CSV table of C-alpha atoms in Angstrom, one decimal:
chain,number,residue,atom,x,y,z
O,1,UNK,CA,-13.3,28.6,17.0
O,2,UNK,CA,-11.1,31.9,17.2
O,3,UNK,CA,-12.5,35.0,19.1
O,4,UNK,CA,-13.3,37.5,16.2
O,5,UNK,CA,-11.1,40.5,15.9
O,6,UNK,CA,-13.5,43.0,18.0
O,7,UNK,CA,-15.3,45.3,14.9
O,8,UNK,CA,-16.6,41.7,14.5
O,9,UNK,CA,-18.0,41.0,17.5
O,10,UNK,CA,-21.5,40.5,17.9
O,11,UNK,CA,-23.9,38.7,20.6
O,12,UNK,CA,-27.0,37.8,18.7
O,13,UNK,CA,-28.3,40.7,16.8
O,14,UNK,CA,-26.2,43.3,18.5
O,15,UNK,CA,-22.6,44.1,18.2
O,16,UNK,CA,-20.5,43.4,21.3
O,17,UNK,CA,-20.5,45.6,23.8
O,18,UNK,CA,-16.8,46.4,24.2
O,19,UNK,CA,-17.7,48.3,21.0
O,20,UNK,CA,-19.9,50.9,22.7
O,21,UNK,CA,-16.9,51.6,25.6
O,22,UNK,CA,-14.6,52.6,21.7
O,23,UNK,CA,-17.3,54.7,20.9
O,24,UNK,CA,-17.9,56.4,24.4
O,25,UNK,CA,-13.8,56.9,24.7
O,26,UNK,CA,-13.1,57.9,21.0
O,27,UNK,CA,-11.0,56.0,18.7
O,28,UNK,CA,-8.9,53.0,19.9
O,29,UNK,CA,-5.7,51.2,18.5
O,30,UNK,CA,-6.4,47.2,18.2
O,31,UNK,CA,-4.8,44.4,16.6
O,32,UNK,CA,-5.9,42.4,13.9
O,33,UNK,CA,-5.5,38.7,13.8
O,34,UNK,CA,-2.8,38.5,10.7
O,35,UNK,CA,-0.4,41.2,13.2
O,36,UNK,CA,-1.6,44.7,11.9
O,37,UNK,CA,-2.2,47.6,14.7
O,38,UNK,CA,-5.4,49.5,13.1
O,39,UNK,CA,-7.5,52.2,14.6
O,40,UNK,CA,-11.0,51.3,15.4
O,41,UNK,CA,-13.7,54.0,14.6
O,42,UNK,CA,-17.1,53.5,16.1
O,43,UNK,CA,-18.7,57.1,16.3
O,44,UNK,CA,-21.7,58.1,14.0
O,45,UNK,CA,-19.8,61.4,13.5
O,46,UNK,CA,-15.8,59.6,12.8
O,47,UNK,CA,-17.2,57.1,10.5
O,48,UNK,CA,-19.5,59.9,8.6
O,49,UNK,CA,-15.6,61.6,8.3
O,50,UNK,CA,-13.0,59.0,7.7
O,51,UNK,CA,-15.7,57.5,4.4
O,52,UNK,CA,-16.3,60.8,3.3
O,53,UNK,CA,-13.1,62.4,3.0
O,54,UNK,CA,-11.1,60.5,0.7
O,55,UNK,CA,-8.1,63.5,0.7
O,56,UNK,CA,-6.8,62.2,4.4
O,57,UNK,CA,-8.2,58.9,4.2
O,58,UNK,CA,-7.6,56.6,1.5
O,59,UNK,CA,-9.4,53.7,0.0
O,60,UNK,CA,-6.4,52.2,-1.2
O,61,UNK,CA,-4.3,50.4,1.5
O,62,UNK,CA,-3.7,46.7,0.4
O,63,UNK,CA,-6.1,45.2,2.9
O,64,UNK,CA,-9.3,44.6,0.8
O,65,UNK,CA,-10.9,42.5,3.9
O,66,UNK,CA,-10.2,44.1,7.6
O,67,UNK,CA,-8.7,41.1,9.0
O,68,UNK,CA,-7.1,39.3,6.4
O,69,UNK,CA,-3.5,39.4,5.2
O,70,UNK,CA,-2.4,42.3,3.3
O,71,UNK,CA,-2.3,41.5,-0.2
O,72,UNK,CA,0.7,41.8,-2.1
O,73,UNK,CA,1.6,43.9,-5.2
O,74,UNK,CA,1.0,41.2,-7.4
O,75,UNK,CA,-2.4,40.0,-5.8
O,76,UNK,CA,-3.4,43.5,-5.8
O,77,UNK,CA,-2.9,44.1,-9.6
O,78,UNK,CA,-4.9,40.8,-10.2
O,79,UNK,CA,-8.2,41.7,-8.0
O,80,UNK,CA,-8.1,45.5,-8.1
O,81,UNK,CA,-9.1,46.3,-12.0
O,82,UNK,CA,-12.5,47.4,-12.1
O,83,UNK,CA,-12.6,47.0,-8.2
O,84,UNK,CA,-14.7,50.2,-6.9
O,85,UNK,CA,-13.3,49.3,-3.4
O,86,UNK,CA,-9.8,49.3,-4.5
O,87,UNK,CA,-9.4,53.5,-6.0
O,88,UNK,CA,-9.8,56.6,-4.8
O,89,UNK,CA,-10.9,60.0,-7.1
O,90,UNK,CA,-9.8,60.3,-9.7
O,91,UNK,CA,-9.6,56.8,-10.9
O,92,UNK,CA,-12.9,55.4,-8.7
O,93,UNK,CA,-15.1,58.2,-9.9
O,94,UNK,CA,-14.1,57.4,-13.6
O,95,UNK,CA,-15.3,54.4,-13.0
O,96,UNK,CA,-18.6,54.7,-10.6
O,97,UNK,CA,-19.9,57.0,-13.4
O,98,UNK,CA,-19.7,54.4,-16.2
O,99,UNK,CA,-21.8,52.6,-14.5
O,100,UNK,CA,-24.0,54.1,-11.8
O,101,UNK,CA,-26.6,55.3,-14.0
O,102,UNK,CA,-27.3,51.2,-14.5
O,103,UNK,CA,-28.7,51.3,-10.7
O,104,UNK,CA,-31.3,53.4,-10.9
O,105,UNK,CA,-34.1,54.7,-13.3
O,106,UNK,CA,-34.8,52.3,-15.9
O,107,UNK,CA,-32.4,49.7,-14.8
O,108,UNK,CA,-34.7,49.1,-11.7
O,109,UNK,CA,-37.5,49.2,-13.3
O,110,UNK,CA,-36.8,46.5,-15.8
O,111,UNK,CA,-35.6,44.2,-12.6
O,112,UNK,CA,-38.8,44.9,-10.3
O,113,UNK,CA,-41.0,42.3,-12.0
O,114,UNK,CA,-38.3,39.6,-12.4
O,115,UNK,CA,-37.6,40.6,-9.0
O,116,UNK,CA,-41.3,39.9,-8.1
O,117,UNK,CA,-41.4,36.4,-10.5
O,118,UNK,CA,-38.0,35.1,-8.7
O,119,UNK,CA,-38.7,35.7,-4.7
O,120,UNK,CA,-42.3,34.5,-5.8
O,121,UNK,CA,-40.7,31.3,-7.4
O,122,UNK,CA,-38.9,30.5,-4.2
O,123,UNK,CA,-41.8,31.0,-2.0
O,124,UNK,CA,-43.5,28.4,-4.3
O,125,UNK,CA,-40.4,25.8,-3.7
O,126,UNK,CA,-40.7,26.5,-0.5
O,127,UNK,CA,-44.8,25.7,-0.4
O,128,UNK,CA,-44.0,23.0,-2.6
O,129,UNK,CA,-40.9,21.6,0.4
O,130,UNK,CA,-43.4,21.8,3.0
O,131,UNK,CA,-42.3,22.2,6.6
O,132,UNK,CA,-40.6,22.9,7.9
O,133,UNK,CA,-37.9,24.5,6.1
O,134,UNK,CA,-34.7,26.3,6.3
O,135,UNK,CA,-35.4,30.2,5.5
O,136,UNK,CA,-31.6,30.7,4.9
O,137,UNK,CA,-30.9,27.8,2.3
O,138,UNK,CA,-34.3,28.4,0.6
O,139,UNK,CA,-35.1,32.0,0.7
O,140,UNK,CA,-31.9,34.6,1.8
O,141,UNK,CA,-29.3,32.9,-0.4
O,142,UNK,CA,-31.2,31.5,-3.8
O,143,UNK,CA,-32.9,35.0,-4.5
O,144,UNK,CA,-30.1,37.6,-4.4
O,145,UNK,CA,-28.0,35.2,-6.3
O,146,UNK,CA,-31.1,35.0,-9.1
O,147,UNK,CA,-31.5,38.7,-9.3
O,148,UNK,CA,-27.7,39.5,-9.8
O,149,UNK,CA,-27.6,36.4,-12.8
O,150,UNK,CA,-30.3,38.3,-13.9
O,151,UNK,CA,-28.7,42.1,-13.6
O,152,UNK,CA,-25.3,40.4,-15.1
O,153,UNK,CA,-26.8,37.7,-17.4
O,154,UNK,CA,-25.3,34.8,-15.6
O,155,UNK,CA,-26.7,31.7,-16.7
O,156,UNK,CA,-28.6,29.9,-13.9
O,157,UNK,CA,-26.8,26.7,-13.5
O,158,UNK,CA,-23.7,28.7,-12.7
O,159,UNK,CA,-24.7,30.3,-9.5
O,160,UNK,CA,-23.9,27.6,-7.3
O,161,UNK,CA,-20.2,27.8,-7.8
O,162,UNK,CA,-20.3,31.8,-7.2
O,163,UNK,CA,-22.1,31.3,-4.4
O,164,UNK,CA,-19.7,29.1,-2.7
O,165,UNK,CA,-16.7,31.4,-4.2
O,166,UNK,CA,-18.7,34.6,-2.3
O,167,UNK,CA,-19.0,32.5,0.9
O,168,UNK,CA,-15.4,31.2,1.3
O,169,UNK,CA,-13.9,34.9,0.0
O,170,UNK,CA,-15.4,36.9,2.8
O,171,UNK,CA,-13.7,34.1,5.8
O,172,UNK,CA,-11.7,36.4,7.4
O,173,UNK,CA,-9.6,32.8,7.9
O,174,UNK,CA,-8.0,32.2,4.2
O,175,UNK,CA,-4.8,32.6,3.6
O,176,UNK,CA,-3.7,35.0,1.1
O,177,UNK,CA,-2.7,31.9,-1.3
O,178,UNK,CA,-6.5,30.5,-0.8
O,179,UNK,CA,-7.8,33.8,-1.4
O,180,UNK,CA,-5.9,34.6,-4.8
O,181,UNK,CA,-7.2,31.0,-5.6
O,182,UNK,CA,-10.4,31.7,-5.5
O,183,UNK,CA,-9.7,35.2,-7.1
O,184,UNK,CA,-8.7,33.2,-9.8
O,185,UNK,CA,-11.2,31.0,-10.6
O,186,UNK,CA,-14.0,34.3,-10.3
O,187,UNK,CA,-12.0,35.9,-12.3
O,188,UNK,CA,-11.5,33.1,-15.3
O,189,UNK,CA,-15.6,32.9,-15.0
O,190,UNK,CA,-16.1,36.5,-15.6
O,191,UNK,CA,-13.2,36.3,-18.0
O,192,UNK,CA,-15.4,34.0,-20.0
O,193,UNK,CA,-19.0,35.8,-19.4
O,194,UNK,CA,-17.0,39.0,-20.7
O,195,UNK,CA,-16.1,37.4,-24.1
O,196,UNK,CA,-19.3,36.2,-24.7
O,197,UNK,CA,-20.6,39.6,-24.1
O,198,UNK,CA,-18.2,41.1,-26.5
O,199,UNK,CA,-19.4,38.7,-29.4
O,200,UNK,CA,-23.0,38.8,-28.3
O,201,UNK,CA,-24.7,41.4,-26.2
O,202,UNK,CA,-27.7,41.4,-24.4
O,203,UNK,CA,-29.9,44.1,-22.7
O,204,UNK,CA,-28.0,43.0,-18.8
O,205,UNK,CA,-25.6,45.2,-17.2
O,206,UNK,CA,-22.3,43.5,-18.8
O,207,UNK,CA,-24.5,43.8,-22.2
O,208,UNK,CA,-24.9,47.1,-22.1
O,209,UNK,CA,-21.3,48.0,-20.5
O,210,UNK,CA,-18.9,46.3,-23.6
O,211,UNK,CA,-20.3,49.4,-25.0
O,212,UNK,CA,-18.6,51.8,-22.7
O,213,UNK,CA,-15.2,53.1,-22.5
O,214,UNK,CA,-14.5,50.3,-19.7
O,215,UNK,CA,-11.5,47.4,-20.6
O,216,UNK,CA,-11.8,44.1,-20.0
O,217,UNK,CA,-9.8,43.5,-17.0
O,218,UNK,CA,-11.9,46.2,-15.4
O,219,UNK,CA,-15.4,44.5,-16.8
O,220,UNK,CA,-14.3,41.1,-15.0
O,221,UNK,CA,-13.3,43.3,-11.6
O,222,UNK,CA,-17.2,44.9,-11.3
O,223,UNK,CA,-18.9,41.8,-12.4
O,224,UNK,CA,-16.8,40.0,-9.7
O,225,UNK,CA,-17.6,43.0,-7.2
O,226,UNK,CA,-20.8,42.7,-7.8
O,227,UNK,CA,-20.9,38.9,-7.6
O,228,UNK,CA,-19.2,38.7,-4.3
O,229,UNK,CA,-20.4,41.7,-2.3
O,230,UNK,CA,-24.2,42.2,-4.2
O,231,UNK,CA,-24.9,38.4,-3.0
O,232,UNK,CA,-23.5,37.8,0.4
O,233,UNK,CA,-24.9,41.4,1.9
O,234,UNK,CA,-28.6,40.8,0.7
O,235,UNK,CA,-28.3,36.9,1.4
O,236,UNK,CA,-27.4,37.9,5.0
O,237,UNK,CA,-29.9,40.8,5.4
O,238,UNK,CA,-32.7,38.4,4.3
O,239,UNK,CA,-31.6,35.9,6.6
O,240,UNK,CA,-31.2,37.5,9.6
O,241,UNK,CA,-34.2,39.8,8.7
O,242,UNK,CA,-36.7,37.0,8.8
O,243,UNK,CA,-35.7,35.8,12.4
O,244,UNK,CA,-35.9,39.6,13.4
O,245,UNK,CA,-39.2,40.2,12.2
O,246,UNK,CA,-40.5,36.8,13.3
O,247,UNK,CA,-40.1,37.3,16.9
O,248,UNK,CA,-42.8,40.2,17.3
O,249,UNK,CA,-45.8,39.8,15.7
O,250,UNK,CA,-45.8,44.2,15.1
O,251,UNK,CA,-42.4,43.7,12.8
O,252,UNK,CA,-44.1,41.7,10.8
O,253,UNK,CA,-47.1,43.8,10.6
O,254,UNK,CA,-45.6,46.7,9.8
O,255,UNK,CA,-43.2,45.3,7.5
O,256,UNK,CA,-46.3,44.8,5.4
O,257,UNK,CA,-47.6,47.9,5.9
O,258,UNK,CA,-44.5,50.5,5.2
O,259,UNK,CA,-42.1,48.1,3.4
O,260,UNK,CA,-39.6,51.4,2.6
O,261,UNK,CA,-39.8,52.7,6.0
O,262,UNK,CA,-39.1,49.5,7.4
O,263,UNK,CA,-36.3,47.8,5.8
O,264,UNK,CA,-34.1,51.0,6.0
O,265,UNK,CA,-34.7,50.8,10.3
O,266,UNK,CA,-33.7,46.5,9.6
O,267,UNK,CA,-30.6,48.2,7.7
O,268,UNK,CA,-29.5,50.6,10.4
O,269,UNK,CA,-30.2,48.2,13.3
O,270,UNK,CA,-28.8,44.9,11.3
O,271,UNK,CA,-26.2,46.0,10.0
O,272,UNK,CA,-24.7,43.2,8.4
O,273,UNK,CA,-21.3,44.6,7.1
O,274,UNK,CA,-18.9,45.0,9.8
O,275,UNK,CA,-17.1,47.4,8.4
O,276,UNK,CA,-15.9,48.9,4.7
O,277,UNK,CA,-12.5,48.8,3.2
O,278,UNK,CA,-9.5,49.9,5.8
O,279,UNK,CA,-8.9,53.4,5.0
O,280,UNK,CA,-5.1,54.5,5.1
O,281,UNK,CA,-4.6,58.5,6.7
O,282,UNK,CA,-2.9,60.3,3.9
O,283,UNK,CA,-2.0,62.8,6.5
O,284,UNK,CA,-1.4,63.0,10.2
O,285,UNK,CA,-5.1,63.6,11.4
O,286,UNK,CA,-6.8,64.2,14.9
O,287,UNK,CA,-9.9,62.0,15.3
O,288,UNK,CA,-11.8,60.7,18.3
O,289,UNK,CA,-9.4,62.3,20.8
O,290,UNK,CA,-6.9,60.8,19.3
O,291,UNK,CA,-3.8,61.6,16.7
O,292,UNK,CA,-3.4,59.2,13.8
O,293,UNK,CA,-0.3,59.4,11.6
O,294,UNK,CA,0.2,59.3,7.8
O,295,UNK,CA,0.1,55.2,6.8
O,296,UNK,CA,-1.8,54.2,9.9
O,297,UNK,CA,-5.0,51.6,9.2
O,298,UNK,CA,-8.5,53.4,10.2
O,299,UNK,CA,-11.6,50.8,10.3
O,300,UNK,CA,-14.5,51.7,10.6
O,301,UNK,CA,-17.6,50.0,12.6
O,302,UNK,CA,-20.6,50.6,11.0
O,303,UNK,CA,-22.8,48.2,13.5
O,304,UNK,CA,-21.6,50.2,16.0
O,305,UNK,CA,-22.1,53.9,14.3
O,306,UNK,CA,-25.4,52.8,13.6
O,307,UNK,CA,-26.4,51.9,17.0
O,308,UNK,CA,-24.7,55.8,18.3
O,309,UNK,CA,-27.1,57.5,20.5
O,310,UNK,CA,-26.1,60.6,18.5
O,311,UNK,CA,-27.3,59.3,15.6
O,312,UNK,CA,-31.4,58.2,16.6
O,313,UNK,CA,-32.5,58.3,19.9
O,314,UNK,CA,-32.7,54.3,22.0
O,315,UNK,CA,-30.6,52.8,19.2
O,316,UNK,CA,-30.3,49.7,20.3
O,317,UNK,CA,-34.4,49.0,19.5
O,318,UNK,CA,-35.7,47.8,16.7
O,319,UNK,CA,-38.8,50.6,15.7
O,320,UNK,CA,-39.4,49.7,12.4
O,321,UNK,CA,-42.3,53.2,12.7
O,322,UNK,CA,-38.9,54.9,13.5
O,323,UNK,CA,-38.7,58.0,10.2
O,324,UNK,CA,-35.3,56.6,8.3
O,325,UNK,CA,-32.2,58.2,9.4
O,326,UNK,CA,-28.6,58.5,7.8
O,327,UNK,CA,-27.8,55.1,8.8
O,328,UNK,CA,-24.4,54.1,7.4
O,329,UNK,CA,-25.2,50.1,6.6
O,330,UNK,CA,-24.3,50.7,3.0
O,331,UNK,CA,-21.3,53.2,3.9
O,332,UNK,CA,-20.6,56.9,3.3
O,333,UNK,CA,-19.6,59.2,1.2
O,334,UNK,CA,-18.2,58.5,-2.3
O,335,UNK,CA,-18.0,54.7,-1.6
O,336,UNK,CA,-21.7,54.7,-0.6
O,337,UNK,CA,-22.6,51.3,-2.0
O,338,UNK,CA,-23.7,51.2,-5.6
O,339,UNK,CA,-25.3,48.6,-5.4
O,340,UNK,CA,-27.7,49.7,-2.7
O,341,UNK,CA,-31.0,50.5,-5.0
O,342,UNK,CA,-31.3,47.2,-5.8
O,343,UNK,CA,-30.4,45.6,-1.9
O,344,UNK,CA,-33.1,48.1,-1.2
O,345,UNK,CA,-35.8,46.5,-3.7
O,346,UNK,CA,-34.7,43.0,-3.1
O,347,UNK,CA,-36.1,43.3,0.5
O,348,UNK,CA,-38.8,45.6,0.1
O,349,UNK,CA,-40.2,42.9,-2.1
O,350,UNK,CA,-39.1,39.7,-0.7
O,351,UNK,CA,-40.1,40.4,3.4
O,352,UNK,CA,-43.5,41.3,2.6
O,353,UNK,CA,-44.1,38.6,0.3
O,354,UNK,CA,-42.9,35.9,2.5
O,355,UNK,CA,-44.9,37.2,5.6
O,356,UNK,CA,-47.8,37.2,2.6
O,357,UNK,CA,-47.6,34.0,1.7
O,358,UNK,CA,-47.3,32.3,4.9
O,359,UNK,CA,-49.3,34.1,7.9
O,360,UNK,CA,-49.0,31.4,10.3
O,361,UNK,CA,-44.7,31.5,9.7
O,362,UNK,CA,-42.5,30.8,13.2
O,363,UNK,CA,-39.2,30.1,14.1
O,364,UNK,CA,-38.9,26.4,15.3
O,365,UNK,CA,-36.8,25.8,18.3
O,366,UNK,CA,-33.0,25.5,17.2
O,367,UNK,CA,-29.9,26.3,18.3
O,368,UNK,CA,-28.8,29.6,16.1
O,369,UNK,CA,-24.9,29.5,14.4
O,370,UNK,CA,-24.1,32.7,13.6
O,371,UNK,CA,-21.3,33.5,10.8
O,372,UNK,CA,-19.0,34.9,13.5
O,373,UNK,CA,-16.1,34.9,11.2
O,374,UNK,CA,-17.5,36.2,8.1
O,375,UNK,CA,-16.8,39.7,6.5
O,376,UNK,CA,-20.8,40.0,6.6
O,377,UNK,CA,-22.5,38.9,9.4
O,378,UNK,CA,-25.5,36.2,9.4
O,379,UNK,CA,-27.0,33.4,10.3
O,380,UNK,CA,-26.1,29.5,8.8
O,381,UNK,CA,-29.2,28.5,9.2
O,382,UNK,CA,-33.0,28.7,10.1
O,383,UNK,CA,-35.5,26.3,10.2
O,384,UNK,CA,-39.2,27.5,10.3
O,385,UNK,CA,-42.8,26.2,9.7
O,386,UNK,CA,-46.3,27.6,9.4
């Protein structure tokens, strides 16, 4: 298997630890497998200002996935309509406010008990399996992929073929013809769920939107968004959540106790998306000791921010008593993840009810395969019992 370009490095839970000597010498110029020369960003501080200054560094260089080929101008114009992670202002905060106010206030609250009856349902499959059982396979990956069918009124027996779109998309590994394919076929399926929208609404997200001044191309890019990047990061976070909180009895317990508190220190200390979009410097700009140039690639490590001794004090343990900081898991700035209200509730409800329903829960003795080459980080695989 190929050695991951280094803001993808990881040993276990922890990212590598030639990512700490970027951080401790500023900003560093590395080389991506497809040939680009990028500048890696690692600070708390650099991150916090290259995500939240969209005037000298852009969100829109044609590298949608740090690693991956550049996309051309055609591939671009097929997967960037509607694509949040493909605009800057003015154009991105046209569309983040058409649809923003859909991920909080009533939104949620409509979701929290079909949230509640789907991680419940699981739990019962899994009771129903017996042990032992694989927490990644039956847990992480079926419930996020419920609750976004539910948020977009995807029908059920549809998910499995999203789910394996969102896990070959994010392989830092396809080739740009691979990856238009499958940009494709999302696309055609969204196409479709669009339509039926149009004729038909219903009270989900793409129900509600047909009203808005949105178009359809850009309807089929944020339901594909949200398809991809709302499944895979929650799936992941689950995932390697459980194992984290299964190897000290005090996780668990306090997991149960302050559920809020708790999954935003499994969030900062997790993780699970190595970085955002490559930003492009839309200026010559001095950062990290160092002088980037108008056009050069900035990525940014968010692992490794998170784990900055400037940002919370021994950052490389787990406390989930530790009082929530400004952790950067879901980014920065005016690309903070939209979707992260309802990440947020999709854990707070699913760790504790899992713990819940099975005190006696372990982690049987395995060999752990972690996604090394994935966009988000997480585990293949993990078999438990109780």
């Amino acid at each position: 298997m190929p050695t991951p370009p280094l803001h993808m490095r990881r040993i276990g839970f922890d990212p590598a630890p030639e990512l700490a000597e970027v951080r401790d010498g500023g900003a560093r110029l590395v080389d991506l497998p497809q040939g680009d020369r990028v500048w890696l960003v690692t600070r708390i501080a650099d991150v916090r200002e290259v995500l939240g200054d969209p005037r000298r560094f852009g969100n829109s260089a044609p590298h949608l996935v740090p690693g991956a080929p550049a996309l051309s101008e055609e591939e671009l114009a097929l997967v960037r309509p509607g694509n949040l992670l493909g605009f800057d202002p003015p154009e991105h905060t046209r569309l983040r406010r058409l649809v923003a106010g859909e991920f909080t206030g009533r939104r949620m609250r409509l979701l929290q008990p079909r949230i509640h009856r789907i991680v419940a349902d699981r739990l019962d499959e899994l009771e129903r399996g017996g042990p032992p059982a694989d927490v990644v396979a039956g847990f992480a990956l079926p419930i996020p992929s419920l609750v976004i069918c539910e948020l977009l009124g995807v029908p059920y027996a549809d998910r499995d073929d999203f789910q394996r779109r969102a896990a070959t998309f994010f392989d830092v590994g396809l080739s740009g013809e691979q990856r238009v394919a499958i940009a494709l076929e999302s696309r055609a399926y969204l196409t479709e769920l669009v339509a039926r929208a149009r004729v038909e609404p219903g009270d989900d997200l793409l129900g509600v939107l047909v009203a808005s001044d949105l178009r359809d191309d850009e309807l089929v890019g944020l339901g594909d968004l949200l398809l991809l990047a709302g499944h895979e990061t929650t799936a992941n976070m689950l995932g390697l959540g459980v194992l984290a909180l299964l190897e000290d009895p005090a996780r668990r317990e306090r997991m149960c106790e302050e559920p809020d508190a708790a999954v935003e220190e499994l969030l900062r200390w997790l993780t699970v998306v190595h970085t955002g979009v490559p930003r492009v410097c839309l200026t010559d700009v001095e950062l990290g000791g160092r002088v980037m140039r108008a056009g050069d690639l900035v990525v940014c490590s968010l692992p490794a921010a998170n784990r900055d001794p400037d940002l919370v004090a021994d950052p490389d343990e787990l406390d989930l008593s530790r009082e929530p900081v400004g952790h950067v898991a879901f980014g920065h700035g005016v690309h903070h993840c939209l979707g992260a209200p309802l990440a947020r509730m999709e854990m707070r409800l699913a760790f504790p009810a899992l713990l819940a329903r099975f005190p006696g829960l372990h982690v049987l003795p395995q060999e752990l395969h972690f996604r090394t080459q994935q966009v988000v980080y997480g585990l293949e695989a993990l078999r438990v019992a109780w």
